[in-house]
Amino acid sequence: MAVVKADGYGHGMMPAARAALAGGATWLGVADMSEGLALRRAGITAPVLCLMAVGEPADAIAGGIDLTAGSAAFAAAVAAVAQRAGVPARLQLKADTGLGRGGATRADWPALVDAALAAQARGLVRVTGLWSHFACADMPGHPSVAAQLAAFADAVALAEKAGVTPEIRHIANTAAGLTVPESRLDLVRFGGAVYGLSTLPGGAPGWLRPAMTLRARLALVKRVPPGSGVSYGHRYVTARETRLGLVPLGYADGVPRAATGLPLVSARGRRWPVAGTVCMDQFVVDFGDEPVSEGEEVVLFGPGDDGEATAQEWGEALATISYDIATGIGGRVARVYR
Ligand SMILES: *Cc1c(COP(=O)(O)O)cnc(C)c1O
């Protein structure tokens, strides 16, 4: 499964979905139903699993999207909607094996299985999958990984004994798919890996190439004297006469305001610090005596081939993860696909 939620992790959902299917993915994963419906409207007919119980089930059922139930109440609600619609719903049951987020706890699982099987017996739903999600798959060796795998095996055994015949059983995301082979089961829900990213320490293995490069062209270049305050609050003041370049990307485009001062911008084969406060639409770089010119390209992050920062490095520098950086890149930034 290629997970294409959150606009394909910021890369663009439709191009990501099409590329993943062309590359051999057999399922697509989305967070809410509206994302799944957007895939259907675009003509994508591949199986789609909606990972959260958020949206309008009637439309999703009509669109043949697999819904996820984490409670008996939601399974019953889906059955009621399917009855009104006259179309059986495809339903996957989610077990909370230790993440403590969505899904039915061990105590609530039998009731969920019973509700789903009752609806299936009435022809209102087809239980197509059983799944769960890890809490600490990106912490290699964390004891909760084995514990969750065992708890999921128990949940699957209980459901199958009760009569569920799932098409797929799945628990692994990128980190587990890459590092815990026994977690791969029938399908791996690869999100970050599809885009060359991972939440594992140090990021994705080298053979996974980050897909996204964020570039901009300097909108203005100017010489300024020593002692010039730069950007809001004058948090940066030039030490000597220098050349400033204006990068037309700001926090509204996903350049975190906390990047102020960090050496994350690449131009002319080296790194340059963000000079002063990152604004909504722009920020400034101090290029010293480097004769950069207006219209010249700078790179904020990319695959790292030419020493430019990666989304992984941005995440590490800003106390977050690469996914947070990539998904944050705003809609104003034109996506170009190669
Ligand atoms: C987002 C998500 C994934 C994908 O996770 P990655 O770490 O990006 O591979 C898988 N499963 C669920 C339930 C998710 O919400």
Coordinates of C-alpha atoms and ligand atoms in Angstrom, one line a residue:
M1 CA 0.0 0.0 0.0
A2 CA 1.2 3.5 -0.9
V3 CA -0.1 5.9 1.7
V4 CA -1.0 9.2 -0.1
K5 CA -2.8 11.0 2.7
A6 CA -2.1 14.7 3.4
D7 CA -1.7 15.5 -0.3
G8 CA 0.8 12.7 -0.7
Y9 CA 2.9 13.9 2.2
G10 CA 3.0 17.3 0.6
H11 CA 4.2 15.9 -2.8
G12 CA 0.7 16.0 -4.5
M13 CA -1.7 13.2 -3.9
M14 CA -2.7 12.4 -7.5
P15 CA 0.7 12.3 -9.0
A16 CA 2.0 10.3 -6.0
A17 CA -0.9 7.8 -6.3
R18 CA -0.5 7.4 -10.1
A19 CA 3.3 6.9 -9.7
A20 CA 2.9 4.4 -6.9
L21 CA 0.3 2.4 -8.9
A22 CA 2.5 2.5 -12.0
G23 CA 5.4 1.3 -9.8
G24 CA 3.4 -1.7 -8.5
A25 CA 1.5 -0.6 -5.4
T26 CA -1.8 -2.5 -5.2
W27 CA -3.5 -0.4 -2.5
L28 CA -3.7 3.2 -1.7
G29 CA -4.1 4.6 1.9
V30 CA -5.8 7.8 2.8
A31 CA -6.5 9.4 6.2
D32 CA -10.1 10.6 5.7
M33 CA -12.9 9.8 3.3
S34 CA -12.7 13.0 1.3
E35 CA -9.2 12.1 0.2
G36 CA -10.4 8.7 -1.0
L37 CA -13.3 10.3 -2.8
A38 CA -10.8 12.7 -4.5
L39 CA -8.9 9.6 -5.8
R40 CA -12.1 8.1 -7.2
R41 CA -13.2 11.4 -8.8
A42 CA -9.8 11.4 -10.5
G43 CA -10.6 8.1 -12.0
I44 CA -8.4 5.9 -9.8
T45 CA -10.1 2.5 -9.4
A46 CA -7.5 0.7 -7.3
P47 CA -8.4 -0.5 -3.8
V48 CA -8.3 2.4 -1.3
L49 CA -8.3 2.1 2.5
C50 CA -9.5 5.0 4.6
L51 CA -7.4 4.9 7.8
M52 CA -9.6 7.1 10.0
A53 CA -13.4 7.0 10.6
V54 CA -13.8 10.6 9.4
G55 CA -16.1 11.7 6.6
E56 CA -19.4 10.9 5.0
P57 CA -19.7 7.0 4.8
A58 CA -22.5 7.1 2.2
D59 CA -20.3 8.6 -0.4
A60 CA -17.3 6.5 0.5
I61 CA -19.4 3.3 0.4
A62 CA -20.8 4.3 -3.0
G63 CA -17.2 4.9 -4.1
G64 CA -16.1 1.4 -3.1
I65 CA -13.6 2.8 -0.5
D66 CA -12.6 0.4 2.3
L67 CA -13.6 2.0 5.6
T68 CA -12.0 1.3 9.0
A69 CA -14.0 0.5 12.1
G70 CA -12.4 0.8 15.5
S71 CA -15.6 0.4 17.5
A72 CA -18.8 -1.7 17.3
A73 CA -20.8 1.6 17.2
F74 CA -19.0 2.7 14.0
A75 CA -19.4 -0.7 12.4
A76 CA -23.1 -0.6 13.1
A77 CA -23.4 3.0 11.8
V78 CA -21.7 1.9 8.6
A79 CA -24.1 -1.0 8.3
A80 CA -27.0 1.3 8.7
V81 CA -25.7 3.7 6.0
A82 CA -25.0 0.7 3.7
Q83 CA -28.6 -0.5 4.2
R84 CA -30.0 2.9 3.2
A85 CA -27.7 3.1 0.2
G86 CA -28.4 -0.5 -0.9
V87 CA -24.7 -1.1 -1.4
P88 CA -22.6 -3.3 0.9
A89 CA -19.8 -1.5 2.6
R90 CA -16.2 -2.8 2.5
L91 CA -15.0 -2.7 6.1
Q92 CA -11.7 -3.3 7.8
L93 CA -11.5 -3.8 11.5
K94 CA -8.7 -2.0 13.4
A95 CA -7.2 -3.3 16.6
D96 CA -5.5 -1.1 19.1
T97 CA -2.6 -3.3 20.0
G98 CA -0.7 -0.7 22.0
L99 CA -0.6 2.6 20.1
G100 CA -3.4 4.0 22.2
R101 CA -4.9 5.9 19.3
G102 CA -7.5 4.5 16.9
G103 CA -8.8 1.0 17.0
A104 CA -10.6 -1.3 19.5
T105 CA -8.8 -2.3 22.6
R106 CA -8.4 -6.0 23.5
A107 CA -11.4 -5.7 25.7
D108 CA -13.6 -4.0 23.0
W109 CA -12.3 -6.2 20.0
P110 CA -14.8 -9.1 20.5
A111 CA -17.8 -6.7 20.3
L112 CA -16.4 -5.0 17.2
V113 CA -15.9 -8.4 15.5
D114 CA -19.4 -9.5 16.5
A115 CA -21.0 -6.2 15.2
A116 CA -19.1 -6.5 11.9
L117 CA -20.0 -10.2 11.5
A118 CA -23.7 -9.5 12.3
A119 CA -23.7 -6.8 9.6
Q120 CA -21.9 -9.1 7.2
A121 CA -24.5 -11.8 7.8
R122 CA -27.2 -9.3 6.7
G123 CA -25.3 -8.6 3.6
L124 CA -24.6 -5.0 4.6
V125 CA -20.8 -5.2 4.9
R126 CA -18.0 -7.3 3.8
V127 CA -15.1 -7.5 6.3
T128 CA -12.1 -7.1 4.0
G129 CA -9.3 -6.6 6.4
L130 CA -7.9 -6.7 9.9
W131 CA -5.2 -4.2 10.9
S132 CA -3.3 -2.4 13.5
H133 CA -0.6 0.2 13.8
F134 CA 2.8 0.3 15.7
A135 CA 3.7 2.9 18.4
C136 CA 7.5 2.6 18.3
A137 CA 8.4 0.9 15.0
D138 CA 11.0 3.7 14.5
M139 CA 12.8 2.8 17.7
P140 CA 14.6 -0.4 16.7
G141 CA 14.5 -3.1 19.3
H142 CA 11.7 -1.4 21.3
P143 CA 9.9 -4.2 23.2
S144 CA 6.5 -2.8 22.3
V145 CA 7.0 -3.9 18.7
A146 CA 7.1 -7.6 19.5
A147 CA 4.3 -7.1 22.0
Q148 CA 2.1 -5.4 19.5
L149 CA 2.8 -8.1 16.8
A150 CA 1.8 -10.8 19.3
A151 CA -1.3 -8.8 20.4
F152 CA -2.3 -8.4 16.7
A153 CA -1.8 -12.2 16.1
D154 CA -4.2 -12.8 19.0
A155 CA -6.8 -10.3 17.6
V156 CA -6.6 -11.9 14.1
A157 CA -7.0 -15.4 15.6
L158 CA -10.0 -14.3 17.6
A159 CA -11.6 -12.7 14.5
E160 CA -10.9 -15.6 12.2
K161 CA -12.2 -18.1 14.8
A162 CA -15.4 -16.1 14.9
G163 CA -15.7 -16.4 11.1
V164 CA -14.0 -13.4 9.6
T165 CA -12.2 -14.2 6.3
P166 CA -10.1 -11.1 5.6
E167 CA -8.5 -10.4 2.3
I168 CA -5.6 -8.7 4.0
R169 CA -4.0 -8.5 7.5
H170 CA -1.6 -5.7 8.0
I171 CA 0.3 -3.8 10.8
A172 CA 3.5 -2.4 9.3
N173 CA 4.3 1.2 8.3
T174 CA 7.5 2.4 6.7
A175 CA 9.7 1.9 9.8
A176 CA 8.4 -1.6 10.5
G177 CA 8.3 -2.6 6.8
L178 CA 12.0 -1.7 6.5
T179 CA 13.3 -3.1 9.8
V180 CA 10.9 -5.8 11.0
P181 CA 10.4 -8.4 8.2
E182 CA 8.0 -10.6 10.3
S183 CA 5.7 -7.6 10.5
R184 CA 5.1 -7.4 6.7
L185 CA 2.2 -10.0 6.8
D186 CA -0.1 -9.5 3.7
L187 CA 0.7 -5.9 3.0
V188 CA 2.8 -3.0 4.3
R189 CA 1.4 0.5 4.5
F190 CA 4.4 2.5 3.2
G191 CA 4.0 6.2 3.6
G192 CA 7.3 8.0 4.0
A193 CA 9.2 5.4 2.1
V194 CA 7.2 6.1 -1.0
Y195 CA 8.7 9.6 -0.9
G196 CA 12.2 8.6 0.2
L197 CA 11.6 9.5 3.8
S198 CA 11.5 7.6 7.1
T199 CA 11.2 8.3 10.8
L200 CA 13.9 5.8 11.6
P201 CA 17.0 7.3 13.4
G202 CA 19.1 9.0 10.7
G203 CA 16.3 8.9 8.2
A204 CA 15.6 6.5 5.3
P205 CA 18.3 4.1 4.2
G206 CA 20.5 5.4 1.4
W207 CA 18.9 3.4 -1.3
L208 CA 15.7 5.3 -0.8
R209 CA 15.9 8.7 -2.5
P210 CA 14.0 11.7 -1.2
A211 CA 11.6 12.7 -4.0
M212 CA 11.1 16.3 -3.1
T213 CA 13.5 19.1 -3.7
L214 CA 12.5 22.6 -2.5
R215 CA 14.1 25.4 -4.6
A216 CA 13.5 29.1 -4.9
R217 CA 15.0 32.0 -7.0
L218 CA 16.4 35.0 -5.2
A219 CA 13.7 37.8 -5.6
L220 CA 16.1 40.6 -4.7
V221 CA 19.9 41.0 -4.0
K222 CA 21.3 44.1 -2.4
R223 CA 24.5 45.4 -0.7
V224 CA 23.9 46.8 2.8
P225 CA 26.3 48.5 5.2
P226 CA 27.5 47.1 8.6
G227 CA 25.1 47.4 11.4
S228 CA 22.0 46.8 9.2
G229 CA 19.1 45.2 11.0
V230 CA 17.5 42.4 9.0
S231 CA 13.8 41.4 9.1
Y232 CA 11.2 41.6 11.8
G233 CA 12.6 42.3 15.3
H234 CA 16.1 42.9 13.9
R235 CA 17.1 39.5 15.3
Y236 CA 20.0 39.6 12.8
V237 CA 22.3 42.6 12.4
T238 CA 25.1 42.6 9.7
A239 CA 28.6 42.7 11.1
R240 CA 30.1 44.2 8.0
E241 CA 29.1 45.4 4.6
T242 CA 27.5 42.4 3.0
R243 CA 25.2 41.1 0.3
L244 CA 21.7 40.0 1.2
G245 CA 19.4 37.8 -0.9
L246 CA 15.6 37.6 -0.5
V247 CA 14.2 34.1 -0.7
P248 CA 10.4 34.2 -1.6
L249 CA 9.4 31.4 0.7
G250 CA 8.0 31.9 4.2
Y251 CA 6.3 30.1 7.0
A252 CA 3.1 30.2 5.0
D253 CA 4.9 28.0 2.5
G254 CA 6.2 25.6 5.2
V255 CA 9.6 27.1 6.0
P256 CA 9.3 26.9 9.8
R257 CA 9.7 30.3 11.6
A258 CA 12.1 28.4 14.0
A259 CA 14.6 28.1 11.1
T260 CA 15.8 31.6 11.8
G261 CA 19.6 31.6 12.0
L262 CA 20.1 28.0 10.8
P263 CA 22.5 27.2 8.0
L264 CA 20.0 25.3 5.9
V265 CA 20.1 27.2 2.6
S266 CA 22.3 26.0 -0.3
A267 CA 23.7 28.1 -3.1
R268 CA 26.9 28.0 -5.1
G269 CA 28.0 24.8 -3.5
R270 CA 27.8 25.8 0.1
R271 CA 25.5 26.5 3.0
W272 CA 24.2 29.9 4.1
P273 CA 22.3 30.8 7.3
V274 CA 18.8 32.2 7.4
A275 CA 19.5 35.8 8.4
G276 CA 16.8 37.1 10.8
T277 CA 13.2 36.2 11.3
V278 CA 11.5 33.9 8.7
C279 CA 8.4 35.9 7.6
M280 CA 5.1 34.7 6.2
D281 CA 6.2 34.9 2.5
Q282 CA 9.9 35.4 2.6
F283 CA 13.2 35.3 4.4
V284 CA 16.7 36.8 3.9
V285 CA 20.0 35.1 3.5
D286 CA 23.4 36.8 4.2
F287 CA 25.7 35.9 1.3
G288 CA 28.7 38.0 2.5
D289 CA 30.8 38.9 -0.5
E290 CA 29.6 36.0 -2.6
P291 CA 28.4 37.7 -5.8
V292 CA 25.0 36.1 -6.0
S293 CA 22.5 37.7 -8.3
E294 CA 18.8 38.2 -8.6
G295 CA 17.0 35.2 -10.1
E296 CA 19.7 32.8 -8.9
E297 CA 18.5 29.5 -7.5
V298 CA 18.8 28.4 -3.9
V299 CA 17.9 25.0 -2.6
L300 CA 16.3 24.5 0.8
F301 CA 16.3 20.8 0.8
G302 CA 16.7 17.9 -1.6
P303 CA 18.2 14.4 -1.9
G304 CA 21.5 15.8 -0.5
D305 CA 23.6 15.0 -3.6
D306 CA 25.3 18.3 -3.7
G307 CA 25.6 19.0 0.0
E308 CA 22.2 20.6 0.2
A309 CA 20.2 19.9 3.4
T310 CA 17.6 17.1 3.3
A311 CA 14.1 17.2 4.8
Q312 CA 15.6 14.8 7.4
E313 CA 18.2 17.5 8.3
W314 CA 15.5 20.2 8.5
G315 CA 13.5 17.9 10.8
E316 CA 16.5 17.2 13.1
A317 CA 17.4 20.9 13.2
L318 CA 13.9 21.9 14.1
A319 CA 13.2 19.1 16.7
T320 CA 10.7 17.4 14.4
I321 CA 10.6 14.8 11.7
S322 CA 11.1 14.9 7.9
Y323 CA 7.3 14.2 7.4
D324 CA 6.5 17.4 9.2
I325 CA 8.7 19.4 6.9
A326 CA 7.5 17.8 3.7
T327 CA 3.7 17.9 4.5
G328 CA 4.1 21.5 5.6
I329 CA 5.1 22.8 2.2
G330 CA 2.2 24.9 1.2
G331 CA -0.1 25.0 -1.8
R332 CA 1.5 28.2 -3.1
V333 CA 4.7 26.3 -3.9
A334 CA 4.4 25.0 -7.5
R335 CA 5.0 21.2 -7.8
V336 CA 7.0 20.1 -10.8
Y337 CA 7.2 16.4 -11.5
R338 CA 10.2 14.7 -13.1
Ligands
LIG1 C1 0.3 7.5 8.0 C2 0.1 6.1 8.4 C3 0.9 5.1 7.8 C4 2.2 5.4 7.0 O1 3.2 5.7 7.9 P1 4.7 5.9 7.4 O2 5.5 6.0 8.6 O3 4.7 7.2 6.7 O4 5.0 4.7 6.6 C5 0.6 3.8 8.0 N1 -0.5 3.5 8.8 C6 -1.3 4.4 9.3 C7 -2.4 3.9 10.2 C8 -1.0 5.7 9.2 O5 -1.8 6.6 9.8

